[in-house]
Amino acid sequence: ILDTAVRVFCLGETVAVPLFKHLREKCTHAEARAALDRILRDEVRHRDFGWDLLDFMLAVDESVAERVTTALPAMLGELVKSYGLGNTAVAEEDGVMTDEDRAWGLAPPREYADILARTIERDYRPRFEARGITVQPAT
């Protein structure tokens, strides 16, 4: 449960919030905009659930912080290999996207990598460290 809470909710849903916000910013097609509006509202709730669940687990089991500290580099590594510059397709793509594609709520993979990198520093690190969990580099 702990691994799933951290991987899916604390990490996945936390990065989903700025990602979907970014996709929504230049989205002008009504159907896509409505979908992104709904998704963004849900992602915020999912993110908050994950951090609340982690807080509960930390309160009932003193070994949780150490266990998360140990597992976190590999979990972050999975994200970097999927959405970050650790993914060759992301690292090598040119970042070009048409205005029409952006109007449908799309963004190039390189922007996903940038959002992930910012999320690690602006969201993950302060949230985990406030809970006594050390954030080591991704492996």
PDB file of C-alpha atoms in Angstrom:
ATOM      1  CA  ILE A   1       0.000   0.000   0.000  1.00  0.00           C
ATOM      2  CA  LEU A   2       2.812   2.383   0.873  1.00  0.00           C
ATOM      3  CA  ASP A   3       4.636   1.852  -2.428  1.00  0.00           C
ATOM      4  CA  THR A   4       1.429   2.317  -4.409  1.00  0.00           C
ATOM      5  CA  ALA A   5       0.434   5.421  -2.457  1.00  0.00           C
ATOM      6  CA  VAL A   6       3.801   7.049  -3.058  1.00  0.00           C
ATOM      7  CA  ARG A   7       4.295   5.923  -6.680  1.00  0.00           C
ATOM      8  CA  VAL A   8       0.774   6.521  -7.958  1.00  0.00           C
ATOM      9  CA  PHE A   9      -0.587   9.334  -5.824  1.00  0.00           C
ATOM     10  CA  CYS A  10       2.303  11.311  -4.319  1.00  0.00           C
ATOM     11  CA  LEU A  11       4.458  11.114  -7.432  1.00  0.00           C
ATOM     12  CA  GLY A  12       2.130  10.430 -10.355  1.00  0.00           C
ATOM     13  CA  GLU A  13      -0.775  12.613  -9.368  1.00  0.00           C
ATOM     14  CA  THR A  14       1.442  15.426  -8.099  1.00  0.00           C
ATOM     15  CA  VAL A  15       3.197  15.771 -11.471  1.00  0.00           C
ATOM     16  CA  ALA A  16      -0.143  15.347 -13.248  1.00  0.00           C
ATOM     17  CA  VAL A  17      -1.419  18.636 -11.793  1.00  0.00           C
ATOM     18  CA  PRO A  18       1.140  20.955 -13.458  1.00  0.00           C
ATOM     19  CA  LEU A  19       1.167  18.771 -16.553  1.00  0.00           C
ATOM     20  CA  PHE A  20      -2.578  18.997 -17.158  1.00  0.00           C
ATOM     21  CA  LYS A  21      -2.529  22.676 -16.227  1.00  0.00           C
ATOM     22  CA  HIS A  22       0.106  23.178 -18.934  1.00  0.00           C
ATOM     23  CA  LEU A  23      -1.902  21.213 -21.505  1.00  0.00           C
ATOM     24  CA  ARG A  24      -5.002  23.244 -20.627  1.00  0.00           C
ATOM     25  CA  GLU A  25      -3.310  26.653 -20.998  1.00  0.00           C
ATOM     26  CA  LYS A  26      -3.337  26.731 -24.810  1.00  0.00           C
ATOM     27  CA  CYS A  27      -6.295  24.427 -25.318  1.00  0.00           C
ATOM     28  CA  THR A  28      -9.103  26.208 -27.168  1.00  0.00           C
ATOM     29  CA  HIS A  29     -11.273  23.377 -28.509  1.00  0.00           C
ATOM     30  CA  ALA A  30     -14.335  23.241 -26.286  1.00  0.00           C
ATOM     31  CA  GLU A  31     -14.514  19.449 -25.996  1.00  0.00           C
ATOM     32  CA  ALA A  32     -10.844  19.067 -25.161  1.00  0.00           C
ATOM     33  CA  ARG A  33     -10.940  22.038 -22.784  1.00  0.00           C
ATOM     34  CA  ALA A  34     -13.910  20.582 -20.909  1.00  0.00           C
ATOM     35  CA  ALA A  35     -12.110  17.249 -20.569  1.00  0.00           C
ATOM     36  CA  LEU A  36      -8.918  18.897 -19.327  1.00  0.00           C
ATOM     37  CA  ASP A  37     -10.901  21.035 -16.860  1.00  0.00           C
ATOM     38  CA  ARG A  38     -12.438  17.889 -15.379  1.00  0.00           C
ATOM     39  CA  ILE A  39      -9.176  15.944 -15.374  1.00  0.00           C
ATOM     40  CA  LEU A  40      -7.343  18.784 -13.637  1.00  0.00           C
ATOM     41  CA  ARG A  41      -9.973  18.964 -10.863  1.00  0.00           C
ATOM     42  CA  ASP A  42      -9.670  15.203 -10.355  1.00  0.00           C
ATOM     43  CA  GLU A  43      -5.860  15.220 -10.370  1.00  0.00           C
ATOM     44  CA  VAL A  44      -5.784  17.786  -7.562  1.00  0.00           C
ATOM     45  CA  ARG A  45      -8.026  15.534  -5.454  1.00  0.00           C
ATOM     46  CA  HIS A  46      -5.921  12.462  -6.243  1.00  0.00           C
ATOM     47  CA  ARG A  47      -2.719  14.322  -5.356  1.00  0.00           C
ATOM     48  CA  ASP A  48      -4.147  15.504  -2.048  1.00  0.00           C
ATOM     49  CA  PHE A  49      -5.379  11.993  -1.236  1.00  0.00           C
ATOM     50  CA  GLY A  50      -1.870  10.602  -1.729  1.00  0.00           C
ATOM     51  CA  TRP A  51      -0.219  13.101   0.585  1.00  0.00           C
ATOM     52  CA  ASP A  52      -2.971  12.651   3.197  1.00  0.00           C
ATOM     53  CA  LEU A  53      -2.548   8.871   3.004  1.00  0.00           C
ATOM     54  CA  LEU A  54       1.216   9.214   3.385  1.00  0.00           C
ATOM     55  CA  ASP A  55       0.685  11.467   6.424  1.00  0.00           C
ATOM     56  CA  PHE A  56      -1.562   8.813   7.968  1.00  0.00           C
ATOM     57  CA  MET A  57       0.984   6.077   7.337  1.00  0.00           C
ATOM     58  CA  LEU A  58       3.770   8.203   8.823  1.00  0.00           C
ATOM     59  CA  ALA A  59       1.653   8.746  11.935  1.00  0.00           C
ATOM     60  CA  VAL A  60       1.002   5.042  12.522  1.00  0.00           C
ATOM     61  CA  ASP A  61       4.350   3.505  11.560  1.00  0.00           C
ATOM     62  CA  GLU A  62       7.676   5.107  12.423  1.00  0.00           C
ATOM     63  CA  SER A  63       9.513   3.088   9.752  1.00  0.00           C
ATOM     64  CA  VAL A  64       7.590   4.660   6.878  1.00  0.00           C
ATOM     65  CA  ALA A  65       9.912   7.668   6.360  1.00  0.00           C
ATOM     66  CA  GLU A  66      12.968   5.430   6.072  1.00  0.00           C
ATOM     67  CA  ARG A  67      11.178   3.017   3.744  1.00  0.00           C
ATOM     68  CA  VAL A  68      10.079   5.834   1.439  1.00  0.00           C
ATOM     69  CA  THR A  69      13.544   7.434   1.513  1.00  0.00           C
ATOM     70  CA  THR A  70      15.014   4.105   0.380  1.00  0.00           C
ATOM     71  CA  ALA A  71      12.434   3.460  -2.378  1.00  0.00           C
ATOM     72  CA  LEU A  72      12.144   7.011  -3.694  1.00  0.00           C
ATOM     73  CA  PRO A  73      15.227   7.153  -5.982  1.00  0.00           C
ATOM     74  CA  ALA A  74      14.015   4.133  -7.992  1.00  0.00           C
ATOM     75  CA  MET A  75      10.482   5.508  -8.168  1.00  0.00           C
ATOM     76  CA  LEU A  76      11.768   8.864  -9.396  1.00  0.00           C
ATOM     77  CA  GLY A  77      13.979   7.002 -11.843  1.00  0.00           C
ATOM     78  CA  GLU A  78      10.910   5.308 -13.319  1.00  0.00           C
ATOM     79  CA  LEU A  79       9.330   8.721 -13.924  1.00  0.00           C
ATOM     80  CA  VAL A  80      12.512  10.107 -15.508  1.00  0.00           C
ATOM     81  CA  LYS A  81      12.758   7.049 -17.777  1.00  0.00           C
ATOM     82  CA  SER A  82       9.125   7.459 -18.811  1.00  0.00           C
ATOM     83  CA  TYR A  83       8.596  11.225 -19.056  1.00  0.00           C
ATOM     84  CA  GLY A  84      11.989  12.792 -18.532  1.00  0.00           C
ATOM     85  CA  LEU A  85      15.271  13.049 -20.341  1.00  0.00           C
ATOM     86  CA  GLY A  86      16.035   9.452 -19.351  1.00  0.00           C
ATOM     87  CA  ASN A  87      13.679   8.484 -22.182  1.00  0.00           C
ATOM     88  CA  THR A  88      15.609   8.618 -25.458  1.00  0.00           C
ATOM     89  CA  ALA A  89      12.516   9.607 -27.440  1.00  0.00           C
ATOM     90  CA  VAL A  90      11.975  12.578 -25.132  1.00  0.00           C
ATOM     91  CA  ALA A  91      15.643  13.585 -25.006  1.00  0.00           C
ATOM     92  CA  GLU A  92      16.010  13.515 -28.785  1.00  0.00           C
ATOM     93  CA  GLU A  93      12.750  15.140 -29.844  1.00  0.00           C
ATOM     94  CA  ASP A  94      12.851  18.725 -31.040  1.00  0.00           C
ATOM     95  CA  GLY A  95       9.948  20.152 -29.043  1.00  0.00           C
ATOM     96  CA  VAL A  96       8.090  21.338 -32.139  1.00  0.00           C
ATOM     97  CA  MET A  97       4.304  21.306 -31.899  1.00  0.00           C
ATOM     98  CA  THR A  98       1.774  23.003 -34.144  1.00  0.00           C
ATOM     99  CA  ASP A  99      -0.602  25.598 -32.760  1.00  0.00           C
ATOM    100  CA  GLU A 100      -3.486  23.352 -33.832  1.00  0.00           C
ATOM    101  CA  ASP A 101      -2.125  20.451 -31.784  1.00  0.00           C
ATOM    102  CA  ARG A 102      -1.749  22.751 -28.777  1.00  0.00           C
ATOM    103  CA  ALA A 103      -5.314  23.959 -29.323  1.00  0.00           C
ATOM    104  CA  TRP A 104      -6.368  20.332 -28.738  1.00  0.00           C
ATOM    105  CA  GLY A 105      -4.448  20.232 -25.460  1.00  0.00           C
ATOM    106  CA  LEU A 106      -1.277  18.513 -26.653  1.00  0.00           C
ATOM    107  CA  ALA A 107       2.337  19.296 -25.824  1.00  0.00           C
ATOM    108  CA  PRO A 108       5.644  17.879 -27.027  1.00  0.00           C
ATOM    109  CA  PRO A 109       7.358  15.281 -24.843  1.00  0.00           C
ATOM    110  CA  ARG A 110      10.211  17.693 -24.075  1.00  0.00           C
ATOM    111  CA  GLU A 111       7.751  19.883 -22.174  1.00  0.00           C
ATOM    112  CA  TYR A 112       6.703  16.859 -20.110  1.00  0.00           C
ATOM    113  CA  ALA A 113      10.364  16.436 -19.142  1.00  0.00           C
ATOM    114  CA  ASP A 114      10.639  20.095 -18.149  1.00  0.00           C
ATOM    115  CA  ILE A 115       7.491  19.859 -16.023  1.00  0.00           C
ATOM    116  CA  LEU A 116       8.790  16.721 -14.324  1.00  0.00           C
ATOM    117  CA  ALA A 117      12.139  18.375 -13.529  1.00  0.00           C
ATOM    118  CA  ARG A 118      10.383  21.415 -12.025  1.00  0.00           C
ATOM    119  CA  THR A 119       8.002  19.193 -10.063  1.00  0.00           C
ATOM    120  CA  ILE A 120      10.884  17.301  -8.478  1.00  0.00           C
ATOM    121  CA  GLU A 121      12.349  20.535  -7.124  1.00  0.00           C
ATOM    122  CA  ARG A 122       9.207  22.587  -6.456  1.00  0.00           C
ATOM    123  CA  ASP A 123       6.803  19.942  -5.257  1.00  0.00           C
ATOM    124  CA  TYR A 124       8.323  16.571  -4.411  1.00  0.00           C
ATOM    125  CA  ARG A 125      11.417  17.756  -2.569  1.00  0.00           C
ATOM    126  CA  PRO A 126       9.677  20.223  -0.209  1.00  0.00           C
ATOM    127  CA  ARG A 127       6.696  17.936   0.408  1.00  0.00           C
ATOM    128  CA  PHE A 128       8.807  14.885   1.208  1.00  0.00           C
ATOM    129  CA  GLU A 129      11.379  16.787   3.245  1.00  0.00           C
ATOM    130  CA  ALA A 130       8.618  18.418   5.319  1.00  0.00           C
ATOM    131  CA  ARG A 131       7.698  14.843   6.273  1.00  0.00           C
ATOM    132  CA  GLY A 132      11.234  13.832   7.192  1.00  0.00           C
ATOM    133  CA  ILE A 133      11.825  11.963   3.929  1.00  0.00           C
ATOM    134  CA  THR A 134      15.095  12.656   2.134  1.00  0.00           C
ATOM    135  CA  VAL A 135      14.915  13.033  -1.633  1.00  0.00           C
ATOM    136  CA  GLN A 136      17.991  11.496  -3.262  1.00  0.00           C
ATOM    137  CA  PRO A 137      18.687  11.695  -7.016  1.00  0.00           C
ATOM    138  CA  ALA A 138      16.745   9.358  -9.279  1.00  0.00           C
ATOM    139  CA  THR A 139      18.355   6.021 -10.111  1.00  0.00           C
TER     140      THR A 139
END
